[in-house]
Each structure stands twice: as structure tokens, then as C-alpha cells.
Amino acid sequence: QVQLVESGGGLVQAGESLRLSCVASGSSFRFSVMAWYRQAPGKQRELVARITSTGRTTYADSVKGRFTISRDNAKNAVFLQMNTLKPDDTAVYYCNVALVNEYWGQGTQVTVSS
């Protein structure tokens, strides 16, 4: 059974940093696309960043230059380094892994105060 476990969320002030981690178990995701999404209250879930199995990355315009996605295939893990956080970054952040099927983590809350 595939499980994605996220960690690293929390409450920070604007301008500070957080690092989110997601570890997948139950299968090897070495050849998968791994991504982070987020959903703010009253808004649709949106893609934050994506990384392919070859390391190609894609970012939402709103986070370009501030967030960095990376992965560790040996650990079945994906990370999101978030710098210069803004109140608009406040949301529940979800890890997503897509191979043959698509899997989601339970979400981790990120709250940025002004």
C-alpha cells in the first residue's frame, strides 16, 4: 500500500523559511513525477512545483525564485524549500506522486503571518 507522509509545515513570519518533506513508501517512485500542491481556504488546489524523474522542474509563477523543489530517489523523497515566505503562501500543502497511478499525502499546514 502506497503512503505519502509529509512534514515540515508550521507557523512562521513573513520573510522566513520552511522546508517541507514528503517520504513515499510502498513502492519505488524513482521514475515518477513528484510535485507539491497547495490549497488555501476558499480556493482551488493549485500546483506549486513539480519535478520529473530526470530532475526537470516547473514552478508556479507566484513562487518562482523563492521556492525550490528537489528529490532524493534513494529515499523516495521530495522536498520543497520555501524562502521569503509571504502571507499569500498560507495554505495546506500536499505532496503528489504520479506514476501509473496518482497518490496524495494528507497535507501539512503552512501559515505565514504578516
PDB file of N, CA and C in Angstrom:
ATOM      1  N   GLN A   1       0.849  -1.189   0.000  1.00  0.00           N
ATOM      2  CA  GLN A   1       0.000   0.000   0.000  1.00  0.00           C
ATOM      3  C   GLN A   1       0.886   1.241   0.000  1.00  0.00           C
ATOM      4  N   VAL A   2       0.594   2.137  -0.910  1.00  0.00           N
ATOM      5  CA  VAL A   2       1.388   3.348  -1.037  1.00  0.00           C
ATOM      6  C   VAL A   2       0.964   4.374   0.010  1.00  0.00           C
ATOM      7  N   GLN A   3       1.949   4.969   0.662  1.00  0.00           N
ATOM      8  CA  GLN A   3       1.688   6.048   1.615  1.00  0.00           C
ATOM      9  C   GLN A   3       2.658   7.187   1.372  1.00  0.00           C
ATOM     10  N   LEU A   4       2.148   8.393   1.474  1.00  0.00           N
ATOM     11  CA  LEU A   4       2.971   9.602   1.400  1.00  0.00           C
ATOM     12  C   LEU A   4       2.831  10.327   2.728  1.00  0.00           C
ATOM     13  N   VAL A   5       3.954  10.584   3.374  1.00  0.00           N
ATOM     14  CA  VAL A   5       3.938  11.248   4.676  1.00  0.00           C
ATOM     15  C   VAL A   5       4.691  12.560   4.568  1.00  0.00           C
ATOM     16  N   GLU A   6       3.973  13.650   4.803  1.00  0.00           N
ATOM     17  CA  GLU A   6       4.565  14.985   4.721  1.00  0.00           C
ATOM     18  C   GLU A   6       4.952  15.477   6.113  1.00  0.00           C
ATOM     19  N   SER A   7       5.920  16.357   6.137  1.00  0.00           N
ATOM     20  CA  SER A   7       6.317  17.000   7.386  1.00  0.00           C
ATOM     21  C   SER A   7       6.971  18.341   7.063  1.00  0.00           C
ATOM     22  N   GLY A   8       7.097  19.179   8.097  1.00  0.00           N
ATOM     23  CA  GLY A   8       7.820  20.426   7.928  1.00  0.00           C
ATOM     24  C   GLY A   8       6.970  21.677   7.926  1.00  0.00           C
ATOM     25  N   GLY A   9       5.656  21.529   7.943  1.00  0.00           N
ATOM     26  CA  GLY A   9       4.811  22.711   7.976  1.00  0.00           C
ATOM     27  C   GLY A   9       4.875  23.395   9.330  1.00  0.00           C
ATOM     28  N   GLY A  10       4.259  24.574   9.412  1.00  0.00           N
ATOM     29  CA  GLY A  10       4.244  25.289  10.668  1.00  0.00           C
ATOM     30  C   GLY A  10       3.826  26.729  10.499  1.00  0.00           C
ATOM     31  N   LEU A  11       4.012  27.489  11.561  1.00  0.00           N
ATOM     32  CA  LEU A  11       3.673  28.910  11.589  1.00  0.00           C
ATOM     33  C   LEU A  11       4.962  29.721  11.589  1.00  0.00           C
ATOM     34  N   VAL A  12       5.087  30.604  10.606  1.00  0.00           N
ATOM     35  CA  VAL A  12       6.267  31.460  10.509  1.00  0.00           C
ATOM     36  C   VAL A  12       5.835  32.884  10.192  1.00  0.00           C
ATOM     37  N   GLN A  13       6.761  33.803  10.336  1.00  0.00           N
ATOM     38  CA  GLN A  13       6.501  35.185   9.965  1.00  0.00           C
ATOM     39  C   GLN A  13       6.921  35.421   8.521  1.00  0.00           C
ATOM     40  N   ALA A  14       6.342  36.435   7.941  1.00  0.00           N
ATOM     41  CA  ALA A  14       6.686  36.791   6.567  1.00  0.00           C
ATOM     42  C   ALA A  14       8.198  37.022   6.458  1.00  0.00           C
ATOM     43  N   GLY A  15       8.763  36.500   5.385  1.00  0.00           N
ATOM     44  CA  GLY A  15      10.195  36.632   5.161  1.00  0.00           C
ATOM     45  C   GLY A  15      11.010  35.437   5.636  1.00  0.00           C
ATOM     46  N   GLU A  16      10.405  34.601   6.445  1.00  0.00           N
ATOM     47  CA  GLU A  16      11.116  33.441   6.965  1.00  0.00           C
ATOM     48  C   GLU A  16      11.025  32.264   5.987  1.00  0.00           C
ATOM     49  N   SER A  17      11.648  31.151   6.383  1.00  0.00           N
ATOM     50  CA  SER A  17      11.730  29.975   5.502  1.00  0.00           C
ATOM     51  C   SER A  17      11.175  28.732   6.176  1.00  0.00           C
ATOM     52  N   LEU A  18      10.755  27.795   5.354  1.00  0.00           N
ATOM     53  CA  LEU A  18      10.356  26.470   5.797  1.00  0.00           C
ATOM     54  C   LEU A  18      10.814  25.454   4.758  1.00  0.00           C
ATOM     55  N   ARG A  19      11.011  24.224   5.214  1.00  0.00           N
ATOM     56  CA  ARG A  19      11.360  23.137   4.300  1.00  0.00           C
ATOM     57  C   ARG A  19      10.378  22.000   4.516  1.00  0.00           C
ATOM     58  N   LEU A  20       9.639  21.677   3.480  1.00  0.00           N
ATOM     59  CA  LEU A  20       8.697  20.571   3.540  1.00  0.00           C
ATOM     60  C   LEU A  20       9.354  19.306   3.011  1.00  0.00           C
ATOM     61  N   SER A  21       8.994  18.193   3.631  1.00  0.00           N
ATOM     62  CA  SER A  21       9.491  16.894   3.203  1.00  0.00           C
ATOM     63  C   SER A  21       8.324  15.951   2.972  1.00  0.00           C
ATOM     64  N   CYS A  22       8.490  15.047   2.036  1.00  0.00           N
ATOM     65  CA  CYS A  22       7.486  14.022   1.766  1.00  0.00           C
ATOM     66  C   CYS A  22       8.222  12.730   1.457  1.00  0.00           C
ATOM     67  N   VAL A  23       7.911  11.704   2.228  1.00  0.00           N
ATOM     68  CA  VAL A  23       8.527  10.400   2.017  1.00  0.00           C
ATOM     69  C   VAL A  23       7.456   9.413   1.580  1.00  0.00           C
ATOM     70  N   ALA A  24       7.730   8.726   0.486  1.00  0.00           N
ATOM     71  CA  ALA A  24       6.789   7.750  -0.051  1.00  0.00           C
ATOM     72  C   ALA A  24       7.221   6.347   0.325  1.00  0.00           C
ATOM     73  N   SER A  25       6.264   5.519   0.615  1.00  0.00           N
ATOM     74  CA  SER A  25       6.550   4.130   0.931  1.00  0.00           C
ATOM     75  C   SER A  25       5.556   3.241   0.204  1.00  0.00           C
ATOM     76  N   GLY A  26       5.913   1.972   0.057  1.00  0.00           N
ATOM     77  CA  GLY A  26       5.016   1.023  -0.570  1.00  0.00           C
ATOM     78  C   GLY A  26       5.345   0.724  -2.013  1.00  0.00           C
ATOM     79  N   SER A  27       6.235   1.514  -2.576  1.00  0.00           N
ATOM     80  CA  SER A  27       6.646   1.290  -3.957  1.00  0.00           C
ATOM     81  C   SER A  27       7.874   2.147  -4.236  1.00  0.00           C
ATOM     82  N   SER A  28       8.494   1.913  -5.368  1.00  0.00           N
ATOM     83  CA  SER A  28       9.598   2.775  -5.793  1.00  0.00           C
ATOM     84  C   SER A  28       9.048   3.828  -6.743  1.00  0.00           C
ATOM     85  N   PHE A  29       9.402   5.070  -6.481  1.00  0.00           N
ATOM     86  CA  PHE A  29       8.909   6.170  -7.311  1.00  0.00           C
ATOM     87  C   PHE A  29      10.049   6.831  -8.074  1.00  0.00           C
ATOM     88  N   ARG A  30      11.074   6.059  -8.294  1.00  0.00           N
ATOM     89  CA  ARG A  30      12.252   6.594  -8.956  1.00  0.00           C
ATOM     90  C   ARG A  30      11.923   7.191 -10.314  1.00  0.00           C
ATOM     91  N   PHE A  31      10.966   6.613 -11.020  1.00  0.00           N
ATOM     92  CA  PHE A  31      10.648   7.071 -12.371  1.00  0.00           C
ATOM     93  C   PHE A  31       9.387   7.916 -12.416  1.00  0.00           C
ATOM     94  N   SER A  32       8.951   8.381 -11.277  1.00  0.00           N
ATOM     95  CA  SER A  32       7.702   9.125 -11.209  1.00  0.00           C
ATOM     96  C   SER A  32       7.931  10.624 -11.299  1.00  0.00           C
ATOM     97  N   VAL A  33       6.855  11.326 -11.530  1.00  0.00           N
ATOM     98  CA  VAL A  33       6.832  12.774 -11.364  1.00  0.00           C
ATOM     99  C   VAL A  33       6.365  13.045  -9.944  1.00  0.00           C
ATOM    100  N   MET A  34       7.082  13.908  -9.250  1.00  0.00           N
ATOM    101  CA  MET A  34       6.728  14.259  -7.878  1.00  0.00           C
ATOM    102  C   MET A  34       6.429  15.746  -7.829  1.00  0.00           C
ATOM    103  N   ALA A  35       5.482  16.120  -7.011  1.00  0.00           N
ATOM    104  CA  ALA A  35       5.042  17.511  -7.023  1.00  0.00           C
ATOM    105  C   ALA A  35       4.509  17.937  -5.668  1.00  0.00           C
ATOM    106  N   TRP A  36       4.420  19.243  -5.507  1.00  0.00           N
ATOM    107  CA  TRP A  36       3.752  19.857  -4.360  1.00  0.00           C
ATOM    108  C   TRP A  36       2.610  20.715  -4.882  1.00  0.00           C
ATOM    109  N   TYR A  37       1.467  20.556  -4.242  1.00  0.00           N
ATOM    110  CA  TYR A  37       0.305  21.388  -4.495  1.00  0.00           C
ATOM    111  C   TYR A  37      -0.051  22.105  -3.192  1.00  0.00           C
ATOM    112  N   ARG A  38      -0.893  23.109  -3.318  1.00  0.00           N
ATOM    113  CA  ARG A  38      -1.389  23.760  -2.112  1.00  0.00           C
ATOM    114  C   ARG A  38      -2.831  24.202  -2.310  1.00  0.00           C
ATOM    115  N   GLN A  39      -3.521  24.314  -1.189  1.00  0.00           N
ATOM    116  CA  GLN A  39      -4.909  24.758  -1.225  1.00  0.00           C
ATOM    117  C   GLN A  39      -5.152  25.710  -0.072  1.00  0.00           C
ATOM    118  N   ALA A  40      -5.470  26.934  -0.421  1.00  0.00           N
ATOM    119  CA  ALA A  40      -5.799  27.940   0.577  1.00  0.00           C
ATOM    120  C   ALA A  40      -7.301  27.914   0.833  1.00  0.00           C
ATOM    121  N   PRO A  41      -7.747  28.411   1.979  1.00  0.00           N
ATOM    122  CA  PRO A  41      -9.185  28.411   2.291  1.00  0.00           C
ATOM    123  C   PRO A  41      -9.997  29.122   1.216  1.00  0.00           C
ATOM    124  N   GLY A  42     -11.027  28.453   0.740  1.00  0.00           N
ATOM    125  CA  GLY A  42     -11.899  29.038  -0.263  1.00  0.00           C
ATOM    126  C   GLY A  42     -11.343  29.048  -1.665  1.00  0.00           C
ATOM    127  N   LYS A  43     -10.192  28.436  -1.866  1.00  0.00           N
ATOM    128  CA  LYS A  43      -9.578  28.426  -3.192  1.00  0.00           C
ATOM    129  C   LYS A  43      -9.369  27.001  -3.678  1.00  0.00           C
ATOM    130  N   GLN A  44      -9.164  26.866  -4.994  1.00  0.00           N
ATOM    131  CA  GLN A  44      -8.901  25.554  -5.561  1.00  0.00           C
ATOM    132  C   GLN A  44      -7.456  25.137  -5.285  1.00  0.00           C
ATOM    133  N   ARG A  45      -7.260  23.845  -5.294  1.00  0.00           N
ATOM    134  CA  ARG A  45      -5.908  23.328  -5.160  1.00  0.00           C
ATOM    135  C   ARG A  45      -5.105  23.713  -6.398  1.00  0.00           C
ATOM    136  N   GLU A  46      -3.868  24.155  -6.163  1.00  0.00           N
ATOM    137  CA  GLU A  46      -3.037  24.595  -7.276  1.00  0.00           C
ATOM    138  C   GLU A  46      -1.652  23.971  -7.207  1.00  0.00           C
ATOM    139  N   LEU A  47      -1.058  23.803  -8.371  1.00  0.00           N
ATOM    140  CA  LEU A  47       0.295  23.283  -8.451  1.00  0.00           C
ATOM    141  C   LEU A  47       1.278  24.333  -7.982  1.00  0.00           C
ATOM    142  N   VAL A  48       2.183  23.930  -7.108  1.00  0.00           N
ATOM    143  CA  VAL A  48       3.241  24.816  -6.640  1.00  0.00           C
ATOM    144  C   VAL A  48       4.531  24.546  -7.401  1.00  0.00           C
ATOM    145  N   ALA A  49       4.930  23.268  -7.437  1.00  0.00           N
ATOM    146  CA  ALA A  49       6.171  22.894  -8.109  1.00  0.00           C
ATOM    147  C   ALA A  49       6.117  21.420  -8.458  1.00  0.00           C
ATOM    148  N   ARG A  50       6.835  21.066  -9.531  1.00  0.00           N
ATOM    149  CA  ARG A  50       6.856  19.686  -9.999  1.00  0.00           C
ATOM    150  C   ARG A  50       8.281  19.352 -10.412  1.00  0.00           C
ATOM    151  N   ILE A  51       8.667  18.097 -10.200  1.00  0.00           N
ATOM    152  CA  ILE A  51       9.989  17.648 -10.622  1.00  0.00           C
ATOM    153  C   ILE A  51       9.866  16.268 -11.262  1.00  0.00           C
ATOM    154  N   THR A  52      10.453  16.125 -12.435  1.00  0.00           N
ATOM    155  CA  THR A  52      10.381  14.846 -13.139  1.00  0.00           C
ATOM    156  C   THR A  52      11.464  13.897 -12.631  1.00  0.00           C
ATOM    157  N   SER A  53      11.437  12.691 -13.153  1.00  0.00           N
ATOM    158  CA  SER A  53      12.419  11.695 -12.738  1.00  0.00           C
ATOM    159  C   SER A  53      13.835  12.088 -13.170  1.00  0.00           C
ATOM    160  N   THR A  54      13.934  12.931 -14.186  1.00  0.00           N
ATOM    161  CA  THR A  54      15.245  13.377 -14.657  1.00  0.00           C
ATOM    162  C   THR A  54      15.665  14.706 -14.036  1.00  0.00           C
ATOM    163  N   GLY A  55      14.833  15.228 -13.140  1.00  0.00           N
ATOM    164  CA  GLY A  55      15.199  16.449 -12.435  1.00  0.00           C
ATOM    165  C   GLY A  55      14.707  17.740 -13.051  1.00  0.00           C
ATOM    166  N   ARG A  56      13.899  17.645 -14.105  1.00  0.00           N
ATOM    167  CA  ARG A  56      13.352  18.860 -14.694  1.00  0.00           C
ATOM    168  C   ARG A  56      12.287  19.423 -13.768  1.00  0.00           C
ATOM    169  N   THR A  57      12.338  20.727 -13.540  1.00  0.00           N
ATOM    170  CA  THR A  57      11.427  21.357 -12.584  1.00  0.00           C
ATOM    171  C   THR A  57      10.505  22.367 -13.250  1.00  0.00           C
ATOM    172  N   THR A  58       9.336  22.524 -12.643  1.00  0.00           N
ATOM    173  CA  THR A  58       8.350  23.510 -13.061  1.00  0.00           C
ATOM    174  C   THR A  58       7.822  24.188 -11.810  1.00  0.00           C
ATOM    175  N   TYR A  59       7.622  25.506 -11.896  1.00  0.00           N
ATOM    176  CA  TYR A  59       7.135  26.255 -10.742  1.00  0.00           C
ATOM    177  C   TYR A  59       5.963  27.144 -11.123  1.00  0.00           C
ATOM    178  N   ALA A  60       5.074  27.347 -10.171  1.00  0.00           N
ATOM    179  CA  ALA A  60       4.045  28.358 -10.338  1.00  0.00           C
ATOM    180  C   ALA A  60       4.720  29.727 -10.365  1.00  0.00           C
ATOM    181  N   ASP A  61       4.173  30.633 -11.141  1.00  0.00           N
ATOM    182  CA  ASP A  61       4.776  31.966 -11.246  1.00  0.00           C
ATOM    183  C   ASP A  61       4.900  32.644  -9.884  1.00  0.00           C
ATOM    184  N   SER A  62       3.950  32.384  -9.019  1.00  0.00           N
ATOM    185  CA  SER A  62       3.913  33.060  -7.727  1.00  0.00           C
ATOM    186  C   SER A  62       5.047  32.643  -6.790  1.00  0.00           C
ATOM    187  N   VAL A  63       5.709  31.528  -7.081  1.00  0.00           N
ATOM    188  CA  VAL A  63       6.768  31.050  -6.187  1.00  0.00           C
ATOM    189  C   VAL A  63       8.135  31.021  -6.846  1.00  0.00           C
ATOM    190  N   LYS A  64       8.203  31.336  -8.120  1.00  0.00           N
ATOM    191  CA  LYS A  64       9.485  31.315  -8.823  1.00  0.00           C
ATOM    192  C   LYS A  64      10.493  32.221  -8.140  1.00  0.00           C
ATOM    193  N   GLY A  65      11.701  31.712  -7.948  1.00  0.00           N
ATOM    194  CA  GLY A  65      12.747  32.482  -7.304  1.00  0.00           C
ATOM    195  C   GLY A  65      12.736  32.399  -5.792  1.00  0.00           C
ATOM    196  N   ARG A  66      11.660  31.853  -5.225  1.00  0.00           N
ATOM    197  CA  ARG A  66      11.569  31.746  -3.759  1.00  0.00           C
ATOM    198  C   ARG A  66      11.529  30.293  -3.286  1.00  0.00           C
ATOM    199  N   PHE A  67      10.908  29.432  -4.076  1.00  0.00           N
ATOM    200  CA  PHE A  67      10.769  28.025  -3.697  1.00  0.00           C
ATOM    201  C   PHE A  67      11.668  27.164  -4.578  1.00  0.00           C
ATOM    202  N   THR A  68      12.159  26.068  -3.998  1.00  0.00           N
ATOM    203  CA  THR A  68      12.961  25.108  -4.744  1.00  0.00           C
ATOM    204  C   THR A  68      12.502  23.699  -4.418  1.00  0.00           C
ATOM    205  N   ILE A  69      12.187  22.942  -5.466  1.00  0.00           N
ATOM    206  CA  ILE A  69      11.788  21.550  -5.286  1.00  0.00           C
ATOM    207  C   ILE A  69      12.993  20.671  -5.597  1.00  0.00           C
ATOM    208  N   SER A  70      13.140  19.599  -4.834  1.00  0.00           N
ATOM    209  CA  SER A  70      14.222  18.645  -5.069  1.00  0.00           C
ATOM    210  C   SER A  70      13.727  17.261  -4.674  1.00  0.00           C
ATOM    211  N   ARG A  71      14.498  16.262  -5.058  1.00  0.00           N
ATOM    212  CA  ARG A  71      14.114  14.897  -4.728  1.00  0.00           C
ATOM    213  C   ARG A  71      15.334  14.052  -4.412  1.00  0.00           C
ATOM    214  N   ASP A  72      15.095  13.002  -3.661  1.00  0.00           N
ATOM    215  CA  ASP A  72      16.119  12.016  -3.326  1.00  0.00           C
ATOM    216  C   ASP A  72      15.537  10.657  -3.682  1.00  0.00           C
ATOM    217  N   ASN A  73      15.910  10.132  -4.823  1.00  0.00           N
ATOM    218  CA  ASN A  73      15.316   8.879  -5.292  1.00  0.00           C
ATOM    219  C   ASN A  73      15.661   7.703  -4.384  1.00  0.00           C
ATOM    220  N   ALA A  74      16.827   7.731  -3.791  1.00  0.00           N
ATOM    221  CA  ALA A  74      17.222   6.640  -2.901  1.00  0.00           C
ATOM    222  C   ALA A  74      16.317   6.554  -1.683  1.00  0.00           C
ATOM    223  N   LYS A  75      15.762   7.710  -1.296  1.00  0.00           N
ATOM    224  CA  LYS A  75      14.893   7.756  -0.120  1.00  0.00           C
ATOM    225  C   LYS A  75      13.420   7.869  -0.490  1.00  0.00           C
ATOM    226  N   ASN A  76      13.115   7.837  -1.788  1.00  0.00           N
ATOM    227  CA  ASN A  76      11.720   8.010  -2.219  1.00  0.00           C
ATOM    228  C   ASN A  76      11.130   9.293  -1.644  1.00  0.00           C
ATOM    229  N   ALA A  77      11.903  10.352  -1.679  1.00  0.00           N
ATOM    230  CA  ALA A  77      11.506  11.590  -1.018  1.00  0.00           C
ATOM    231  C   ALA A  77      11.531  12.785  -1.962  1.00  0.00           C
ATOM    232  N   VAL A  78      10.664  13.729  -1.670  1.00  0.00           N
ATOM    233  CA  VAL A  78      10.641  15.005  -2.386  1.00  0.00           C
ATOM    234  C   VAL A  78      10.577  16.117  -1.348  1.00  0.00           C
ATOM    235  N   PHE A  79      11.240  17.217  -1.660  1.00  0.00           N
ATOM    236  CA  PHE A  79      11.364  18.319  -0.712  1.00  0.00           C
ATOM    237  C   PHE A  79      10.926  19.626  -1.364  1.00  0.00           C
ATOM    238  N   LEU A  80      10.506  20.555  -0.523  1.00  0.00           N
ATOM    239  CA  LEU A  80      10.182  21.896  -1.011  1.00  0.00           C
ATOM    240  C   LEU A  80      10.798  22.901  -0.053  1.00  0.00           C
ATOM    241  N   GLN A  81      11.839  23.572  -0.513  1.00  0.00           N
ATOM    242  CA  GLN A  81      12.458  24.636   0.261  1.00  0.00           C
ATOM    243  C   GLN A  81      11.734  25.928  -0.066  1.00  0.00           C
ATOM    244  N   MET A  82      11.162  26.548   0.944  1.00  0.00           N
ATOM    245  CA  MET A  82      10.371  27.753   0.751  1.00  0.00           C
ATOM    246  C   MET A  82      11.045  28.910   1.472  1.00  0.00           C
ATOM    247  N   ASN A  83      11.506  29.867   0.713  1.00  0.00           N
ATOM    248  CA  ASN A  83      12.180  31.043   1.267  1.00  0.00           C
ATOM    249  C   ASN A  83      11.332  32.288   1.046  1.00  0.00           C
ATOM    250  N   THR A  84      11.641  33.307   1.805  1.00  0.00           N
ATOM    251  CA  THR A  84      10.953  34.591   1.696  1.00  0.00           C
ATOM    252  C   THR A  84       9.439  34.391   1.652  1.00  0.00           C
ATOM    253  N   LEU A  85       8.945  33.670   2.613  1.00  0.00           N
ATOM    254  CA  LEU A  85       7.518  33.344   2.639  1.00  0.00           C
ATOM    255  C   LEU A  85       6.666  34.597   2.798  1.00  0.00           C
ATOM    256  N   LYS A  86       5.490  34.557   2.188  1.00  0.00           N
ATOM    257  CA  LYS A  86       4.536  35.654   2.234  1.00  0.00           C
ATOM    258  C   LYS A  86       3.215  35.157   2.820  1.00  0.00           C
ATOM    259  N   PRO A  87       2.397  36.059   3.360  1.00  0.00           N
ATOM    260  CA  PRO A  87       1.091  35.635   3.872  1.00  0.00           C
ATOM    261  C   PRO A  87       0.260  34.903   2.815  1.00  0.00           C
ATOM    262  N   ASP A  88       0.410  35.270   1.546  1.00  0.00           N
ATOM    263  CA  ASP A  88      -0.333  34.597   0.476  1.00  0.00           C
ATOM    264  C   ASP A  88       0.099  33.147   0.282  1.00  0.00           C
ATOM    265  N   ASP A  89       1.195  32.752   0.870  1.00  0.00           N
ATOM    266  CA  ASP A  89       1.631  31.353   0.783  1.00  0.00           C
ATOM    267  C   ASP A  89       0.912  30.473   1.800  1.00  0.00           C
ATOM    268  N   THR A  90       0.125  31.066   2.662  1.00  0.00           N
ATOM    269  CA  THR A  90      -0.617  30.306   3.659  1.00  0.00           C
ATOM    270  C   THR A  90      -1.582  29.343   2.985  1.00  0.00           C
ATOM    271  N   ALA A  91      -1.448  28.060   3.312  1.00  0.00           N
ATOM    272  CA  ALA A  91      -2.279  27.024   2.684  1.00  0.00           C
ATOM    273  C   ALA A  91      -1.926  25.677   3.296  1.00  0.00           C
ATOM    274  N   VAL A  92      -2.719  24.683   2.934  1.00  0.00           N
ATOM    275  CA  VAL A  92      -2.341  23.299   3.208  1.00  0.00           C
ATOM    276  C   VAL A  92      -1.554  22.809   1.992  1.00  0.00           C
ATOM    277  N   TYR A  93      -0.385  22.290   2.236  1.00  0.00           N
ATOM    278  CA  TYR A  93       0.494  21.825   1.156  1.00  0.00           C
ATOM    279  C   TYR A  93       0.420  20.297   1.073  1.00  0.00           C
ATOM    280  N   TYR A  94       0.232  19.824  -0.155  1.00  0.00           N
ATOM    281  CA  TYR A  94       0.076  18.399  -0.399  1.00  0.00           C
ATOM    282  C   TYR A  94       1.185  17.875  -1.306  1.00  0.00           C
ATOM    283  N   CYS A  95       1.712  16.736  -0.933  1.00  0.00           N
ATOM    284  CA  CYS A  95       2.658  16.020  -1.762  1.00  0.00           C
ATOM    285  C   CYS A  95       1.875  15.162  -2.765  1.00  0.00           C
ATOM    286  N   ASN A  96       2.376  15.080  -3.975  1.00  0.00           N
ATOM    287  CA  ASN A  96       1.722  14.306  -5.030  1.00  0.00           C
ATOM    288  C   ASN A  96       2.772  13.522  -5.799  1.00  0.00           C
ATOM    289  N   VAL A  97       2.451  12.253  -6.049  1.00  0.00           N
ATOM    290  CA  VAL A  97       3.353  11.404  -6.813  1.00  0.00           C
ATOM    291  C   VAL A  97       2.541  10.714  -7.899  1.00  0.00           C
ATOM    292  N   ALA A  98       3.037  10.776  -9.109  1.00  0.00           N
ATOM    293  CA  ALA A  98       2.312  10.188 -10.230  1.00  0.00           C
ATOM    294  C   ALA A  98       3.225   9.251 -11.001  1.00  0.00           C
ATOM    295  N   LEU A  99       2.775   8.024 -11.132  1.00  0.00           N
ATOM    296  CA  LEU A  99       3.470   7.057 -11.965  1.00  0.00           C
ATOM    297  C   LEU A  99       2.410   6.399 -12.837  1.00  0.00           C
ATOM    298  N   VAL A 100       2.035   5.197 -12.570  1.00  0.00           N
ATOM    299  CA  VAL A 100       0.886   4.616 -13.250  1.00  0.00           C
ATOM    300  C   VAL A 100      -0.384   5.193 -12.624  1.00  0.00           C
ATOM    301  N   ASN A 101      -0.378   5.258 -11.323  1.00  0.00           N
ATOM    302  CA  ASN A 101      -1.471   5.884 -10.571  1.00  0.00           C
ATOM    303  C   ASN A 101      -0.980   7.178  -9.939  1.00  0.00           C
ATOM    304  N   GLU A 102      -1.922   7.884  -9.338  1.00  0.00           N
ATOM    305  CA  GLU A 102      -1.588   9.141  -8.676  1.00  0.00           C
ATOM    306  C   GLU A 102      -1.869   9.010  -7.184  1.00  0.00           C
ATOM    307  N   TYR A 103      -0.949   9.537  -6.368  1.00  0.00           N
ATOM    308  CA  TYR A 103      -1.083   9.415  -4.922  1.00  0.00           C
ATOM    309  C   TYR A 103      -0.918  10.781  -4.271  1.00  0.00           C
ATOM    310  N   TRP A 104      -1.635  10.954  -3.152  1.00  0.00           N
ATOM    311  CA  TRP A 104      -1.602  12.218  -2.421  1.00  0.00           C
ATOM    312  C   TRP A 104      -1.253  11.974  -0.961  1.00  0.00           C
ATOM    313  N   GLY A 105      -0.532  12.924  -0.386  1.00  0.00           N
ATOM    314  CA  GLY A 105      -0.303  12.912   1.039  1.00  0.00           C
ATOM    315  C   GLY A 105      -1.493  13.511   1.771  1.00  0.00           C
ATOM    316  N   GLN A 106      -1.402  13.539   3.090  1.00  0.00           N
ATOM    317  CA  GLN A 106      -2.526  14.008   3.908  1.00  0.00           C
ATOM    318  C   GLN A 106      -2.533  15.531   4.039  1.00  0.00           C
ATOM    319  N   GLY A 107      -1.435  16.164   3.662  1.00  0.00           N
ATOM    320  CA  GLY A 107      -1.347  17.618   3.733  1.00  0.00           C
ATOM    321  C   GLY A 107      -0.659  18.092   5.003  1.00  0.00           C
ATOM    322  N   THR A 108       0.029  19.212   4.875  1.00  0.00           N
ATOM    323  CA  THR A 108       0.671  19.844   6.024  1.00  0.00           C
ATOM    324  C   THR A 108       0.388  21.343   5.961  1.00  0.00           C
ATOM    325  N   GLN A 109      -0.005  21.902   7.091  1.00  0.00           N
ATOM    326  CA  GLN A 109      -0.417  23.307   7.132  1.00  0.00           C
ATOM    327  C   GLN A 109       0.804  24.231   7.184  1.00  0.00           C
ATOM    328  N   VAL A 110       0.788  25.224   6.322  1.00  0.00           N
ATOM    329  CA  VAL A 110       1.786  26.297   6.354  1.00  0.00           C
ATOM    330  C   VAL A 110       1.037  27.604   6.577  1.00  0.00           C
ATOM    331  N   THR A 111       1.392  28.304   7.629  1.00  0.00           N
ATOM    332  CA  THR A 111       0.765  29.580   7.945  1.00  0.00           C
ATOM    333  C   THR A 111       1.836  30.651   8.054  1.00  0.00           C
ATOM    334  N   VAL A 112       1.665  31.709   7.275  1.00  0.00           N
ATOM    335  CA  VAL A 112       2.630  32.802   7.263  1.00  0.00           C
ATOM    336  C   VAL A 112       1.940  34.059   7.775  1.00  0.00           C
ATOM    337  N   SER A 113       2.421  34.571   8.874  1.00  0.00           N
ATOM    338  CA  SER A 113       1.833  35.772   9.458  1.00  0.00           C
ATOM    339  C   SER A 113       2.551  37.017   8.961  1.00  0.00           C
ATOM    340  N   SER A 114       1.809  38.107   8.900  1.00  0.00           N
ATOM    341  CA  SER A 114       2.395  39.358   8.384  1.00  0.00           C
ATOM    342  C   SER A 114       3.020  40.182   9.493  1.00  0.00           C
TER     343      SER A 114
END
